[in-house]
Short mmCIF file of C-alpha atoms and ligand atoms in Angstrom, two decimals:
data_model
loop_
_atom_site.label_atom_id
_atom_site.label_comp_id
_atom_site.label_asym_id
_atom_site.label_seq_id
_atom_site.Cartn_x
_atom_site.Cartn_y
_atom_site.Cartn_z
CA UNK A 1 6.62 14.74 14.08
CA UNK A 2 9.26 14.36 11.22
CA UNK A 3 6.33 12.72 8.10
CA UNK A 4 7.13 13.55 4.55
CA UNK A 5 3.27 12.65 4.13
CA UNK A 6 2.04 14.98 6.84
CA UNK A 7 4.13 17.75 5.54
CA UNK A 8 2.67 17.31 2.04
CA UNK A 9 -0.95 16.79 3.37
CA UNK A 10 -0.01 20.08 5.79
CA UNK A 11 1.25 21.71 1.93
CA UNK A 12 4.83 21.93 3.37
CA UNK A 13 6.05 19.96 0.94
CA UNK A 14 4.88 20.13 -2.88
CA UNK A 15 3.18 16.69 -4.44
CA UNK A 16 1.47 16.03 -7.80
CA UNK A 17 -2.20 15.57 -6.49
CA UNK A 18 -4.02 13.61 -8.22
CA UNK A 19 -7.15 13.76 -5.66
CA UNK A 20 -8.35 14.76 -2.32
CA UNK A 21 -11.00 14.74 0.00
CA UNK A 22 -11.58 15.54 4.07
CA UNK A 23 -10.27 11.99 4.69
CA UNK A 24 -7.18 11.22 2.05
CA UNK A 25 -5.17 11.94 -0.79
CA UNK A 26 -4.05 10.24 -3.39
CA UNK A 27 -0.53 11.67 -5.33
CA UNK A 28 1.95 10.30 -7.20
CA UNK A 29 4.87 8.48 -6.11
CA UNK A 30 8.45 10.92 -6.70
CA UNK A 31 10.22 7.48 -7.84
CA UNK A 32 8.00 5.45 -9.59
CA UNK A 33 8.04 2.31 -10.75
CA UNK A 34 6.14 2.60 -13.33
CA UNK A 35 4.50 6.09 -14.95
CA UNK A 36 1.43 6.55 -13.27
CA UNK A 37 2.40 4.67 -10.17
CA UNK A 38 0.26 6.41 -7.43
CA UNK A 39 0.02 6.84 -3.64
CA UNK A 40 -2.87 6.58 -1.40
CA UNK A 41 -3.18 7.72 1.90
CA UNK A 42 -5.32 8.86 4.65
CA UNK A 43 -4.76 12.93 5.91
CA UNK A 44 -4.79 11.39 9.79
CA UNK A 45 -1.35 10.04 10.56
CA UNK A 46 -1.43 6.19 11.51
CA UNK A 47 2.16 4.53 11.36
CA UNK A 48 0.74 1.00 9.50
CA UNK A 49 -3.05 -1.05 8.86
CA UNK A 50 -2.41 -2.18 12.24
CA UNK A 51 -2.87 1.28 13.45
CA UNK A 52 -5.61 3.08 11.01
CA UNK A 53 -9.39 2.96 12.00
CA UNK A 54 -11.53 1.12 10.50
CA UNK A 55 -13.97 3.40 9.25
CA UNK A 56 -11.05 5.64 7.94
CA UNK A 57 -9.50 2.33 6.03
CA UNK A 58 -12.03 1.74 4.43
CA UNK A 59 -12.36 5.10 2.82
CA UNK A 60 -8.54 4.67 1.49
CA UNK A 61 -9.22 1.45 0.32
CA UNK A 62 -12.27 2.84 -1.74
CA UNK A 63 -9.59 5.50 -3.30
CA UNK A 64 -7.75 2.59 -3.86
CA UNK A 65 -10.18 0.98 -6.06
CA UNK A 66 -11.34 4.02 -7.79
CA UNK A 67 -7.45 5.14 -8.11
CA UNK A 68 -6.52 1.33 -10.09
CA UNK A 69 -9.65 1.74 -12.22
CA UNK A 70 -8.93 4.94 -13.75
CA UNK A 71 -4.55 3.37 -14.00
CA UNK A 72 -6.30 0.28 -15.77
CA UNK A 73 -7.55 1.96 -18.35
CA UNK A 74 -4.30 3.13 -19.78
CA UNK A 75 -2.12 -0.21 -18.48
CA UNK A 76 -2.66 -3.91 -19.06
CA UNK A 77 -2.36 -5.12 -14.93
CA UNK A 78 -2.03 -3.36 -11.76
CA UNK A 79 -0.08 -4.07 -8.83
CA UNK A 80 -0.99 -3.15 -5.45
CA UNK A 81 1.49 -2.88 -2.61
CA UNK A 82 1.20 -2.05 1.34
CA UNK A 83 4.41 -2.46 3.36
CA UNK A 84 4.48 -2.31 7.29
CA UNK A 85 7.41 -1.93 9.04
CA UNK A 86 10.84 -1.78 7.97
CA UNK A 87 11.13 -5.72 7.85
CA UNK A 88 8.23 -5.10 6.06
CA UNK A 89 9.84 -2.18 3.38
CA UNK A 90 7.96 0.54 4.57
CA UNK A 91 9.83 3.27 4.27
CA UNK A 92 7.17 6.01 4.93
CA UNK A 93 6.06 5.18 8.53
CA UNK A 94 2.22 6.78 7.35
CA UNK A 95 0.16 3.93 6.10
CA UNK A 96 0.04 4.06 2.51
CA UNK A 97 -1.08 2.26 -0.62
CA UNK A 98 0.87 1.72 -3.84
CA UNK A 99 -1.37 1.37 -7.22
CA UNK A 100 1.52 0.68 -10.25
CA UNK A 101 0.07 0.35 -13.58
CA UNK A 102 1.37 -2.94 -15.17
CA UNK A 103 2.21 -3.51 -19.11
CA UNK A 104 2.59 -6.37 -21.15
CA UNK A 105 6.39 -6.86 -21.10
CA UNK A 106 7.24 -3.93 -18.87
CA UNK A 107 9.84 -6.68 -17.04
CA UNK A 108 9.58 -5.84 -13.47
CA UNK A 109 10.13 -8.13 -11.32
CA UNK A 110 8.29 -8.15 -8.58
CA UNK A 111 8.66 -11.39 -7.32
CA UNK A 112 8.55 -13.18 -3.91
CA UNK A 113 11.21 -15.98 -3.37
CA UNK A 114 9.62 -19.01 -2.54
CA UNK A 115 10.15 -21.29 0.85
CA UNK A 116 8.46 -25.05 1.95
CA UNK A 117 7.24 -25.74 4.92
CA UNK A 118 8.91 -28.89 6.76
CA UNK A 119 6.09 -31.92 7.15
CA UNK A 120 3.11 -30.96 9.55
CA UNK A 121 4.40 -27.42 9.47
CA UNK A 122 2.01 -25.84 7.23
CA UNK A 123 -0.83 -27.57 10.15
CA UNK A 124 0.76 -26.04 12.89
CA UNK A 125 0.53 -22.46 11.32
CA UNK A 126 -2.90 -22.41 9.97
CA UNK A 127 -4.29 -23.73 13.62
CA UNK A 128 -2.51 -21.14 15.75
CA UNK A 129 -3.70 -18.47 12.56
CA UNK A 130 -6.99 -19.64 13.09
CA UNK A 131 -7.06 -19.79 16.89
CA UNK A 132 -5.45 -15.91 17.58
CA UNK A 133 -8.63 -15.20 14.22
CA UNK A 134 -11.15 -16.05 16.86
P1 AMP B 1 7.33 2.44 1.15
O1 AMP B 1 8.63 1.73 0.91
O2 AMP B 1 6.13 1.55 0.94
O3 AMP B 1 7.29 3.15 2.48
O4 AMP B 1 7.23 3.51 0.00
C1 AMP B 1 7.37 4.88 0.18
C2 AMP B 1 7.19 5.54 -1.17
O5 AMP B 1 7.05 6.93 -0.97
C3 AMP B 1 8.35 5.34 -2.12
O6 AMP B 1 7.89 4.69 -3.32
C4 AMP B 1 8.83 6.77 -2.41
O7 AMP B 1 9.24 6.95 -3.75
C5 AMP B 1 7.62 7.59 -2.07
N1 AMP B 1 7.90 8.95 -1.65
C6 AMP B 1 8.75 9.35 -0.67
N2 AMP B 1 8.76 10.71 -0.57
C7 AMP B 1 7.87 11.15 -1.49
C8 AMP B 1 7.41 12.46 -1.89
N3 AMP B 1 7.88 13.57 -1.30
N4 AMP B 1 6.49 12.54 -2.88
C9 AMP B 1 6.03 11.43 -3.48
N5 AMP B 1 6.41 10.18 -3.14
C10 AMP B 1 7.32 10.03 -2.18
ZN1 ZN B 2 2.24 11.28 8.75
#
């Protein structure tokens, strides 16, 4: 299989580690958007959080946490991004987390654009969200 991340996890390809354990690794991203902006992941390839075990998920997401309080102490906000599937912006098709540092008047954009729903719309989707939750 043809993953950048299992290649660096496999030390194919060369990262700047930041930390690692049986279970994941956290690096930082070649193109960041901000300095500092990091990468978690888990060392088992799953494609997106659809895919990734529970048990194993919540070990990234711990990194996660631990990863955005040591960033927070040298930025004023942190951003955290997952994308699934190329609609989605992944890129990467091995499920990984994004921790950016944020500063006070950095001006990045990352903003959503904004849609309405049309009357007894917004209804309609949280009862068939709720009924495929049960
Ligand atoms: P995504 O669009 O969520 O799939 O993001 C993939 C991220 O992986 C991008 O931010 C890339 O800059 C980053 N990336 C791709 N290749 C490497 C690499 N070899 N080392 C570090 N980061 C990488
Ligand atoms: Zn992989």
């Amino acid at each position: 299989m043809d993953c950048i991340f299992c290649k660096i996890i496999k030390g194919e390809v060369p990262c700047s580690k930041v930390y690692e354990d049986d279970d994941v690794l956290a690096f930082l991203d070649i193109s960041p958007n901000n300095k500092g902006h990091t990468l978690v992941i888990p060392k088992q390839h799953h494609e997106t959080i659809l895919d990734i075990p529970d048990e194993l998920l919540k070990k990234v997401i711990m990194l996660v946490k631990k990863v955005s309080i040591v960033l927070k102490k040298d930025s004023d906000g942190i951003n955290i991004l997952q994308n699934n599937y190329k609609p989605g912006g992944q890129l990467v098709p091995h499920i990984h987390f994004h921790i950016i540092p944020r500063f006070e008047n950095d001006n990045h954009k990352f903003e959503w654009s904004h849609i309405k729903y049309e009357d007894g719309e917004v209804e309609q989707y949280r009862q068939k969200i709720e009924n495929l939750l049960k």
